[in-house]
Amino acid sequence: AFVEVKQNLFRARFDENKLVRTILEVLSDNADSASFAITSKYIRYHGVSRLMNYEELKRMKVLRRILDILENEELLLQLVRSNSQEDISILIGEELGIDDLEECSFAFTSIPFWRNDELIFGVVGSRRLNYSTVLPLLRNVSESVKESLMGWM
């Protein structure tokens, strides 16, 4: 699947919007979760309905809280910035420090992007996320995007 991921990202590399959309789709499809991306211009997310696949996330309070975060640029950036690791950051349950999200996890990373921008992207889902899929996926997407943008940006 990683070869396909790489090809999809490579094909979208000349169009910033298309590239972000492809990243979101790839993450959401492969992690069976919601995905998000932040650039200096916008926040986008995808696959929120996939959160309904997890019994523990079906509670209205939990879903509302996740959507609040995904739609609130300041909150999401604060969450990401204050917990950023070298490579891939993972926040599980209480580590998020946000009420009602004990059953959730966020996994994300950031890379240089278009015109000296930064792209932060990741997935949000159940704390039962399949980390052995999600971590290599984030790493792979990260490497593929860097490679496809190299040399002509």
PDB file of C-alpha atoms in Angstrom:
ATOM      1  CA  ALA A   1       0.000   0.000   0.000  1.00  0.00           C
ATOM      2  CA  PHE A   2       2.904   2.364   0.674  1.00  0.00           C
ATOM      3  CA  VAL A   3       3.926   2.386  -2.985  1.00  0.00           C
ATOM      4  CA  GLU A   4       0.399   3.436  -3.893  1.00  0.00           C
ATOM      5  CA  VAL A   5       0.465   6.132  -1.204  1.00  0.00           C
ATOM      6  CA  LYS A   6       3.698   7.479  -2.623  1.00  0.00           C
ATOM      7  CA  GLN A   7       2.338   7.514  -6.185  1.00  0.00           C
ATOM      8  CA  ASN A   8      -0.855   9.306  -5.165  1.00  0.00           C
ATOM      9  CA  LEU A   9       1.078  11.988  -3.318  1.00  0.00           C
ATOM     10  CA  PHE A  10       3.566  12.356  -6.158  1.00  0.00           C
ATOM     11  CA  ARG A  11       0.764  12.859  -8.681  1.00  0.00           C
ATOM     12  CA  ALA A  12      -0.770  15.637  -6.572  1.00  0.00           C
ATOM     13  CA  ARG A  13       2.488  17.491  -5.935  1.00  0.00           C
ATOM     14  CA  PHE A  14       1.954  20.465  -8.291  1.00  0.00           C
ATOM     15  CA  ASP A  15      -1.269  21.586  -6.651  1.00  0.00           C
ATOM     16  CA  GLU A  16      -1.113  22.569  -2.999  1.00  0.00           C
ATOM     17  CA  ASN A  17      -4.824  22.009  -2.349  1.00  0.00           C
ATOM     18  CA  LYS A  18      -4.891  18.689  -4.123  1.00  0.00           C
ATOM     19  CA  LEU A  19      -1.811  17.549  -2.231  1.00  0.00           C
ATOM     20  CA  VAL A  20      -3.349  18.384   1.151  1.00  0.00           C
ATOM     21  CA  ARG A  21      -6.600  16.668   0.152  1.00  0.00           C
ATOM     22  CA  THR A  22      -4.663  13.577  -0.931  1.00  0.00           C
ATOM     23  CA  ILE A  23      -2.726  13.527   2.357  1.00  0.00           C
ATOM     24  CA  LEU A  24      -6.000  13.718   4.304  1.00  0.00           C
ATOM     25  CA  GLU A  25      -7.610  10.942   2.278  1.00  0.00           C
ATOM     26  CA  VAL A  26      -4.592   8.663   2.503  1.00  0.00           C
ATOM     27  CA  LEU A  27      -4.373   9.119   6.285  1.00  0.00           C
ATOM     28  CA  SER A  28      -8.073   8.677   6.890  1.00  0.00           C
ATOM     29  CA  ASP A  29      -8.415   5.622   4.638  1.00  0.00           C
ATOM     30  CA  ASN A  30      -5.341   3.820   5.948  1.00  0.00           C
ATOM     31  CA  ALA A  31      -5.773   4.652   9.631  1.00  0.00           C
ATOM     32  CA  ASP A  32      -9.562   4.194   9.602  1.00  0.00           C
ATOM     33  CA  SER A  33      -9.822   7.465  11.483  1.00  0.00           C
ATOM     34  CA  ALA A  34     -10.323  11.179  11.047  1.00  0.00           C
ATOM     35  CA  SER A  35      -7.365  13.125   9.678  1.00  0.00           C
ATOM     36  CA  PHE A  36      -6.378  16.776   9.885  1.00  0.00           C
ATOM     37  CA  ALA A  37      -3.903  19.144   8.252  1.00  0.00           C
ATOM     38  CA  ILE A  38      -2.824  22.638   9.267  1.00  0.00           C
ATOM     39  CA  THR A  39      -0.969  25.170   7.128  1.00  0.00           C
ATOM     40  CA  SER A  40      -0.602  28.889   7.697  1.00  0.00           C
ATOM     41  CA  LYS A  41      -3.703  29.378   5.561  1.00  0.00           C
ATOM     42  CA  TYR A  42      -6.160  26.839   6.872  1.00  0.00           C
ATOM     43  CA  ILE A  43      -7.153  23.768   8.823  1.00  0.00           C
ATOM     44  CA  ARG A  44      -8.732  20.922   6.939  1.00  0.00           C
ATOM     45  CA  TYR A  45      -9.996  17.599   8.130  1.00  0.00           C
ATOM     46  CA  HIS A  46     -11.435  14.484   6.578  1.00  0.00           C
ATOM     47  CA  GLY A  47     -13.126  11.237   7.543  1.00  0.00           C
ATOM     48  CA  VAL A  48     -14.795  12.386  10.746  1.00  0.00           C
ATOM     49  CA  SER A  49     -17.597   9.862  10.171  1.00  0.00           C
ATOM     50  CA  ARG A  50     -15.015   7.089  10.625  1.00  0.00           C
ATOM     51  CA  LEU A  51     -14.919   7.968  14.317  1.00  0.00           C
ATOM     52  CA  MET A  52     -18.354   6.360  14.527  1.00  0.00           C
ATOM     53  CA  ASN A  53     -16.678   2.989  13.908  1.00  0.00           C
ATOM     54  CA  TYR A  54     -15.432   3.081  17.491  1.00  0.00           C
ATOM     55  CA  GLU A  55     -17.985   2.334  20.179  1.00  0.00           C
ATOM     56  CA  GLU A  56     -16.231   4.529  22.737  1.00  0.00           C
ATOM     57  CA  LEU A  57     -16.320   7.585  20.448  1.00  0.00           C
ATOM     58  CA  LYS A  58     -20.017   7.414  19.611  1.00  0.00           C
ATOM     59  CA  ARG A  59     -20.979   9.571  22.575  1.00  0.00           C
ATOM     60  CA  MET A  60     -22.214  12.999  21.510  1.00  0.00           C
ATOM     61  CA  LYS A  61     -20.007  14.770  24.062  1.00  0.00           C
ATOM     62  CA  VAL A  62     -16.866  13.111  22.708  1.00  0.00           C
ATOM     63  CA  LEU A  63     -17.656  13.758  19.050  1.00  0.00           C
ATOM     64  CA  ARG A  64     -18.568  17.352  19.753  1.00  0.00           C
ATOM     65  CA  ARG A  65     -15.291  17.876  21.599  1.00  0.00           C
ATOM     66  CA  ILE A  66     -13.261  16.400  18.729  1.00  0.00           C
ATOM     67  CA  LEU A  67     -15.061  18.623  16.221  1.00  0.00           C
ATOM     68  CA  ASP A  68     -14.533  21.652  18.474  1.00  0.00           C
ATOM     69  CA  ILE A  69     -10.800  20.992  18.363  1.00  0.00           C
ATOM     70  CA  LEU A  70     -10.679  20.341  14.615  1.00  0.00           C
ATOM     71  CA  GLU A  71     -12.582  23.548  13.930  1.00  0.00           C
ATOM     72  CA  ASN A  72     -10.697  25.736  16.369  1.00  0.00           C
ATOM     73  CA  GLU A  73      -7.363  26.703  14.881  1.00  0.00           C
ATOM     74  CA  GLU A  74      -5.956  28.186  18.089  1.00  0.00           C
ATOM     75  CA  LEU A  75      -6.882  25.169  20.177  1.00  0.00           C
ATOM     76  CA  LEU A  76      -5.562  22.658  17.665  1.00  0.00           C
ATOM     77  CA  LEU A  77      -2.314  24.569  17.171  1.00  0.00           C
ATOM     78  CA  GLN A  78      -1.836  24.900  20.905  1.00  0.00           C
ATOM     79  CA  LEU A  79      -2.389  21.162  21.351  1.00  0.00           C
ATOM     80  CA  VAL A  80       0.064  20.356  18.577  1.00  0.00           C
ATOM     81  CA  ARG A  81       2.732  22.931  19.437  1.00  0.00           C
ATOM     82  CA  SER A  82       2.877  22.192  23.131  1.00  0.00           C
ATOM     83  CA  ASN A  83       3.242  18.449  22.529  1.00  0.00           C
ATOM     84  CA  SER A  84       5.454  18.319  19.477  1.00  0.00           C
ATOM     85  CA  GLN A  85       8.205  15.681  19.475  1.00  0.00           C
ATOM     86  CA  GLU A  86      11.146  15.348  17.109  1.00  0.00           C
ATOM     87  CA  ASP A  87       9.520  12.932  14.731  1.00  0.00           C
ATOM     88  CA  ILE A  88       5.977  11.774  15.301  1.00  0.00           C
ATOM     89  CA  SER A  89       3.994  12.875  18.316  1.00  0.00           C
ATOM     90  CA  ILE A  90       1.338  10.755  19.959  1.00  0.00           C
ATOM     91  CA  LEU A  91      -1.066  11.943  22.630  1.00  0.00           C
ATOM     92  CA  ILE A  92      -3.291   9.361  24.247  1.00  0.00           C
ATOM     93  CA  GLY A  93      -6.247  10.002  26.533  1.00  0.00           C
ATOM     94  CA  GLU A  94      -5.349  12.070  29.580  1.00  0.00           C
ATOM     95  CA  GLU A  95      -2.173  13.332  27.859  1.00  0.00           C
ATOM     96  CA  LEU A  96      -4.420  15.519  25.733  1.00  0.00           C
ATOM     97  CA  GLY A  97      -5.411  17.433  28.849  1.00  0.00           C
ATOM     98  CA  ILE A  98      -8.928  17.968  27.493  1.00  0.00           C
ATOM     99  CA  ASP A  99     -12.135  16.843  29.187  1.00  0.00           C
ATOM    100  CA  ASP A 100     -14.141  14.043  27.531  1.00  0.00           C
ATOM    101  CA  LEU A 101     -11.206  12.861  25.406  1.00  0.00           C
ATOM    102  CA  GLU A 102      -9.927  10.090  27.671  1.00  0.00           C
ATOM    103  CA  GLU A 103     -10.782   7.538  24.970  1.00  0.00           C
ATOM    104  CA  CYS A 104      -9.102   9.488  22.147  1.00  0.00           C
ATOM    105  CA  SER A 105      -5.677   9.774  20.676  1.00  0.00           C
ATOM    106  CA  PHE A 106      -3.941  12.200  18.335  1.00  0.00           C
ATOM    107  CA  ALA A 107      -0.889  11.237  16.281  1.00  0.00           C
ATOM    108  CA  PHE A 108       0.765  13.906  14.152  1.00  0.00           C
ATOM    109  CA  THR A 109       3.936  15.219  12.567  1.00  0.00           C
ATOM    110  CA  SER A 110       5.071  18.303  10.685  1.00  0.00           C
ATOM    111  CA  ILE A 111       7.109  18.920   7.552  1.00  0.00           C
ATOM    112  CA  PRO A 112       8.307  21.887   5.511  1.00  0.00           C
ATOM    113  CA  PHE A 113       5.729  22.716   2.878  1.00  0.00           C
ATOM    114  CA  TRP A 114       4.948  25.006   0.002  1.00  0.00           C
ATOM    115  CA  ARG A 115       6.686  28.411  -0.040  1.00  0.00           C
ATOM    116  CA  ASN A 116       8.443  28.173   3.333  1.00  0.00           C
ATOM    117  CA  ASP A 117       5.236  27.142   5.015  1.00  0.00           C
ATOM    118  CA  GLU A 118       4.918  24.278   7.467  1.00  0.00           C
ATOM    119  CA  LEU A 119       2.389  21.491   7.173  1.00  0.00           C
ATOM    120  CA  ILE A 120       1.220  19.748  10.326  1.00  0.00           C
ATOM    121  CA  PHE A 121      -0.864  16.665   9.714  1.00  0.00           C
ATOM    122  CA  GLY A 122      -2.101  13.645  11.562  1.00  0.00           C
ATOM    123  CA  VAL A 123      -4.955  11.485  12.666  1.00  0.00           C
ATOM    124  CA  VAL A 124      -7.391  11.633  15.528  1.00  0.00           C
ATOM    125  CA  GLY A 125      -9.211   8.569  16.687  1.00  0.00           C
ATOM    126  CA  SER A 126      -9.767   6.082  19.438  1.00  0.00           C
ATOM    127  CA  ARG A 127      -6.998   5.356  21.910  1.00  0.00           C
ATOM    128  CA  ARG A 128      -7.253   1.874  20.368  1.00  0.00           C
ATOM    129  CA  LEU A 129      -5.845   3.251  17.096  1.00  0.00           C
ATOM    130  CA  ASN A 130      -3.692   0.718  15.328  1.00  0.00           C
ATOM    131  CA  TYR A 131      -0.367   2.403  16.128  1.00  0.00           C
ATOM    132  CA  SER A 132       1.637  -0.206  14.226  1.00  0.00           C
ATOM    133  CA  THR A 133      -0.165   1.037  11.096  1.00  0.00           C
ATOM    134  CA  VAL A 134      -0.481   4.712  11.982  1.00  0.00           C
ATOM    135  CA  LEU A 135       3.153   5.462  12.849  1.00  0.00           C
ATOM    136  CA  PRO A 136       4.700   3.993   9.687  1.00  0.00           C
ATOM    137  CA  LEU A 137       1.874   5.640   7.719  1.00  0.00           C
ATOM    138  CA  LEU A 138       2.660   9.114   9.087  1.00  0.00           C
ATOM    139  CA  ARG A 139       6.366   8.533   8.488  1.00  0.00           C
ATOM    140  CA  ASN A 140       5.729   7.300   4.960  1.00  0.00           C
ATOM    141  CA  VAL A 141       3.440  10.194   4.028  1.00  0.00           C
ATOM    142  CA  SER A 142       5.930  12.618   5.522  1.00  0.00           C
ATOM    143  CA  GLU A 143       8.861  11.187   3.524  1.00  0.00           C
ATOM    144  CA  SER A 144       6.829  10.913   0.321  1.00  0.00           C
ATOM    145  CA  VAL A 145       5.649  14.524   0.472  1.00  0.00           C
ATOM    146  CA  LYS A 146       9.166  15.783   1.220  1.00  0.00           C
ATOM    147  CA  GLU A 147      10.534  13.784  -1.702  1.00  0.00           C
ATOM    148  CA  SER A 148       7.857  14.867  -4.145  1.00  0.00           C
ATOM    149  CA  LEU A 149       8.312  18.552  -3.271  1.00  0.00           C
ATOM    150  CA  MET A 150      12.087  18.451  -3.328  1.00  0.00           C
ATOM    151  CA  GLY A 151      13.928  20.462  -5.896  1.00  0.00           C
ATOM    152  CA  TRP A 152      11.142  22.446  -7.484  1.00  0.00           C
ATOM    153  CA  MET A 153       9.311  24.265  -4.698  1.00  0.00           C
TER     154      MET A 153
END
